[in-house]
Amino acid sequence: MPTTYPTPKLVIFDCDGVLVDSETLSNQVLADNLARYGLHLSLADCMDLFVGGTMAEVRQKAIARGADLPADWVAEVYEETYARLRQGVSLVPGVSDLLALLQERGIAFCVASNGSEDKMRITLGQNGLWELFHPHAMFSAHTLKTGKPDPDLFLAAACHFDVQARDCLVVEDSENGAIAAARAGMRCLGFDPHGKGLRLTRHNAEHITTMAQVPHLIGL
């Protein structure tokens, strides 16, 4: 007998690494920047340490590992990151088809990110998605002053759409995002296209490697 999967009333997407393939670009900028301040990390180490965190948390972790960062470092690294992203960032393969299917089936969706709206304007804007999410389906830690792994971003999205947590689905690529989904009481698909998703599945996320898997897993 085939498995029956629940269809959510709201799908909540992370942005970087889920909607847009920006994590590698952003973390290479970060690794290059930190090297100038005495902390030498490989791209892989940088991503393991920092993906899914706020930049304030990144700063604290970097200082704890020996980086000598100036007081205005967060603004500096944002400027360098935005400049790199403006050069071009692609959508994650399959995202456009998935969003079109959700629209066709009348299922609400939104983005909830630890990143800023300015960053999402750059990454989503150059791919034609800014107007799809902004302003009524966009939840930023910078705006709401709360970030993952706290569940507040996800709960704010559910409240905005008048949907119960049990009827939400989160699509995340970071451990902080998976933790936030678990704390919010929401089902989570953990997107890890090149690995086994262990940092996600240990927080009850279901591992996926492509966006093409999502429709089946939500009963569409």
Short mmCIF file of C-alpha atoms in Angstrom, two decimals:
data_model
loop_
_atom_site.label_atom_id
_atom_site.label_comp_id
_atom_site.label_asym_id
_atom_site.label_seq_id
_atom_site.Cartn_x
_atom_site.Cartn_y
_atom_site.Cartn_z
CA MET A 1 0.00 0.00 0.00
CA PRO A 2 1.55 3.39 -0.99
CA THR A 3 2.52 5.82 1.74
CA THR A 4 0.13 8.73 2.18
CA TYR A 5 1.78 12.04 3.01
CA PRO A 6 0.01 15.05 4.56
CA THR A 7 -0.45 18.12 2.38
CA PRO A 8 0.54 21.29 4.28
CA LYS A 9 -1.46 24.49 4.29
CA LEU A 10 1.74 26.57 4.40
CA VAL A 11 5.25 25.81 3.09
CA ILE A 12 8.02 27.86 4.72
CA PHE A 13 11.28 28.07 2.77
CA ASP A 14 14.66 29.13 4.03
CA CYS A 15 16.35 31.43 1.49
CA ASP A 16 20.10 30.85 1.18
CA GLY A 17 20.84 27.31 0.07
CA VAL A 18 17.15 26.44 -0.37
CA LEU A 19 15.68 28.99 -2.78
CA VAL A 20 18.96 30.39 -4.07
CA ASP A 21 22.32 28.66 -4.41
CA SER A 22 24.17 31.35 -2.46
CA GLU A 23 25.77 29.55 0.48
CA THR A 24 29.02 28.63 -1.29
CA LEU A 25 29.48 32.15 -2.65
CA SER A 26 28.73 33.84 0.67
CA ASN A 27 30.96 31.53 2.68
CA GLN A 28 33.89 31.95 0.30
CA VAL A 29 33.62 35.71 0.84
CA LEU A 30 33.49 35.06 4.58
CA ALA A 31 36.51 32.73 4.52
CA ASP A 32 38.55 35.25 2.51
CA ASN A 33 37.55 38.07 4.85
CA LEU A 34 38.37 36.17 8.04
CA ALA A 35 41.78 35.20 6.66
CA ARG A 36 42.65 38.91 6.58
CA TYR A 37 41.94 39.00 10.33
CA GLY A 38 44.05 36.00 11.22
CA LEU A 39 41.51 33.17 11.07
CA HIS A 40 42.25 30.76 8.23
CA LEU A 41 39.41 28.36 7.43
CA SER A 42 38.68 26.19 4.42
CA LEU A 43 35.40 26.77 2.62
CA ALA A 44 34.10 23.46 3.98
CA ASP A 45 35.06 24.37 7.56
CA CYS A 46 33.50 27.80 7.15
CA MET A 47 30.21 26.28 5.99
CA ASP A 48 30.21 23.68 8.77
CA LEU A 49 30.76 26.38 11.39
CA PHE A 50 28.58 29.20 10.16
CA VAL A 51 25.77 28.13 7.79
CA GLY A 52 22.40 29.00 9.28
CA GLY A 53 23.68 31.45 11.88
CA THR A 54 23.18 35.19 12.14
CA MET A 55 26.18 37.37 11.32
CA ALA A 56 26.36 38.46 14.94
CA GLU A 57 26.75 34.79 15.92
CA VAL A 58 29.35 34.31 13.18
CA ARG A 59 31.32 37.23 14.62
CA GLN A 60 31.26 35.73 18.11
CA LYS A 61 32.39 32.31 16.88
CA ALA A 62 35.16 33.81 14.76
CA ILE A 63 36.51 35.89 17.65
CA ALA A 64 36.41 32.82 19.89
CA ARG A 65 38.61 31.06 17.31
CA GLY A 66 41.17 33.85 17.23
CA ALA A 67 39.94 36.35 14.65
CA ASP A 68 40.82 39.95 15.50
CA LEU A 69 37.68 41.62 14.17
CA PRO A 70 36.95 45.37 14.19
CA ALA A 71 33.81 46.80 15.73
CA ASP A 72 32.26 47.45 12.30
CA TRP A 73 33.07 43.98 10.95
CA VAL A 74 29.46 42.91 10.39
CA ALA A 75 28.79 45.88 8.11
CA GLU A 76 32.07 45.22 6.29
CA VAL A 77 31.40 41.56 5.57
CA TYR A 78 27.83 42.31 4.49
CA GLU A 79 29.13 44.86 1.98
CA GLU A 80 31.62 42.34 0.56
CA THR A 81 28.99 39.58 0.45
CA TYR A 82 26.38 41.71 -1.28
CA ALA A 83 28.94 42.83 -3.87
CA ARG A 84 29.69 39.19 -4.69
CA LEU A 85 26.04 38.17 -4.85
CA ARG A 86 25.25 41.05 -7.21
CA GLN A 87 27.61 39.41 -9.69
CA GLY A 88 25.09 36.59 -10.03
CA VAL A 89 23.51 33.79 -8.03
CA SER A 90 21.35 30.96 -9.36
CA LEU A 91 18.12 29.49 -8.10
CA VAL A 92 18.38 26.05 -6.56
CA PRO A 93 17.39 23.59 -9.33
CA GLY A 94 13.71 22.71 -9.23
CA VAL A 95 12.61 25.66 -7.09
CA SER A 96 10.71 27.43 -9.87
CA ASP A 97 8.73 24.30 -10.71
CA LEU A 98 7.95 23.66 -7.04
CA LEU A 99 6.72 27.21 -6.43
CA ALA A 100 4.59 27.06 -9.60
CA LEU A 101 3.02 23.79 -8.40
CA LEU A 102 2.22 25.25 -4.98
CA GLN A 103 0.58 28.24 -6.64
CA GLU A 104 -1.40 25.97 -8.93
CA ARG A 105 -2.67 23.91 -5.99
CA GLY A 106 -3.47 26.98 -3.89
CA ILE A 107 -0.96 26.18 -1.14
CA ALA A 108 0.48 29.24 0.62
CA PHE A 109 4.24 29.63 0.84
CA CYS A 110 6.71 32.12 2.26
CA VAL A 111 10.39 32.64 3.04
CA ALA A 112 11.81 32.82 6.58
CA SER A 113 15.50 33.64 6.80
CA ASN A 114 18.17 34.67 9.27
CA GLY A 115 19.43 36.91 6.46
CA SER A 116 18.37 40.48 5.83
CA GLU A 117 15.70 41.71 3.44
CA ASP A 118 18.45 43.63 1.63
CA LYS A 119 20.25 40.37 0.92
CA MET A 120 17.05 38.68 -0.23
CA ARG A 121 16.31 41.64 -2.50
CA ILE A 122 19.63 40.95 -4.24
CA THR A 123 19.35 37.16 -4.48
CA LEU A 124 15.62 36.78 -5.09
CA GLY A 125 15.38 39.98 -7.11
CA GLN A 126 17.80 38.92 -9.81
CA ASN A 127 15.88 35.67 -10.19
CA GLY A 128 12.39 37.17 -10.46
CA LEU A 129 11.19 36.00 -7.04
CA TRP A 130 11.32 39.20 -4.99
CA GLU A 131 7.78 40.26 -5.90
CA LEU A 132 6.53 36.73 -5.21
CA PHE A 133 7.55 36.95 -1.55
CA HIS A 134 7.80 40.63 -0.64
CA PRO A 135 6.29 42.08 1.48
CA HIS A 136 3.57 39.74 2.69
CA ALA A 137 5.40 36.40 2.53
CA MET A 138 8.85 37.39 3.81
CA PHE A 139 10.08 36.96 7.37
CA SER A 140 13.60 38.13 8.23
CA ALA A 141 15.46 37.79 11.51
CA HIS A 142 16.77 41.32 10.92
CA THR A 143 13.23 42.68 10.82
CA LEU A 144 11.65 40.58 13.57
CA LYS A 145 14.77 40.72 15.79
CA THR A 146 14.71 36.97 16.37
CA GLY A 147 16.53 34.25 14.50
CA LYS A 148 16.84 30.49 14.16
CA PRO A 149 17.29 28.23 16.10
CA ASP A 150 14.55 30.05 18.00
CA PRO A 151 11.20 29.08 16.47
CA ASP A 152 9.78 32.61 16.40
CA LEU A 153 10.32 33.26 12.66
CA PHE A 154 8.37 30.15 11.75
CA LEU A 155 5.66 30.81 14.31
CA ALA A 156 5.30 34.39 13.06
CA ALA A 157 4.81 33.06 9.53
CA ALA A 158 2.18 30.57 10.67
CA CYS A 159 0.36 33.29 12.62
CA HIS A 160 0.44 35.65 9.63
CA PHE A 161 -1.18 33.01 7.41
CA ASP A 162 -3.53 31.86 10.21
CA VAL A 163 -2.21 28.30 9.98
CA GLN A 164 -1.53 25.91 12.86
CA ALA A 165 2.07 24.71 13.29
CA ARG A 166 1.02 21.12 12.60
CA ASP A 167 -0.20 22.22 9.15
CA CYS A 168 3.10 23.83 8.17
CA LEU A 169 6.04 22.36 6.29
CA VAL A 170 9.55 23.84 6.57
CA VAL A 171 12.24 23.35 3.92
CA GLU A 172 15.68 23.98 5.43
CA ASP A 173 19.36 23.32 4.76
CA SER A 174 20.84 24.35 8.11
CA GLU A 175 20.97 22.72 11.50
CA ASN A 176 19.68 25.91 13.13
CA GLY A 177 16.71 25.82 10.77
CA ALA A 178 15.95 22.19 11.55
CA ILE A 179 16.13 22.92 15.28
CA ALA A 180 13.78 25.90 14.86
CA ALA A 181 11.28 23.75 12.96
CA ALA A 182 11.38 21.07 15.65
CA ARG A 183 10.88 23.67 18.38
CA ALA A 184 7.95 25.14 16.44
CA GLY A 185 6.33 21.72 16.11
CA MET A 186 6.56 21.77 12.32
CA ARG A 187 7.47 19.03 9.88
CA CYS A 188 10.81 19.74 8.21
CA LEU A 189 12.41 18.57 4.97
CA GLY A 190 16.19 18.85 5.30
CA PHE A 191 17.77 19.76 1.96
CA ASP A 192 21.32 18.44 1.60
CA PRO A 193 21.98 17.69 -2.07
CA HIS A 194 25.54 16.43 -1.64
CA GLY A 195 25.47 14.66 1.73
CA LYS A 196 23.43 12.45 4.00
CA GLY A 197 21.80 15.29 5.90
CA LEU A 198 22.95 14.02 9.28
CA ARG A 199 23.06 17.50 10.88
CA LEU A 200 19.42 17.87 9.80
CA THR A 201 17.99 14.39 10.43
CA ARG A 202 19.23 14.36 14.03
CA HIS A 203 16.63 17.08 14.61
CA ASN A 204 13.83 15.03 12.99
CA ALA A 205 14.13 16.57 9.52
CA GLU A 206 13.51 14.26 6.57
CA HIS A 207 16.50 14.24 4.23
CA ILE A 208 15.96 15.29 0.61
CA THR A 209 18.55 15.80 -2.12
CA THR A 210 16.43 17.49 -4.80
CA MET A 211 13.41 19.79 -4.88
CA ALA A 212 11.77 17.31 -7.23
CA GLN A 213 11.21 15.04 -4.21
CA VAL A 214 9.04 17.57 -2.41
CA PRO A 215 5.69 17.17 -4.27
CA HIS A 216 5.51 13.44 -3.51
CA LEU A 217 6.46 14.02 0.13
CA ILE A 218 3.61 16.51 0.59
CA GLY A 219 0.94 14.48 -1.16
CA LEU A 220 0.89 16.37 -4.48
#
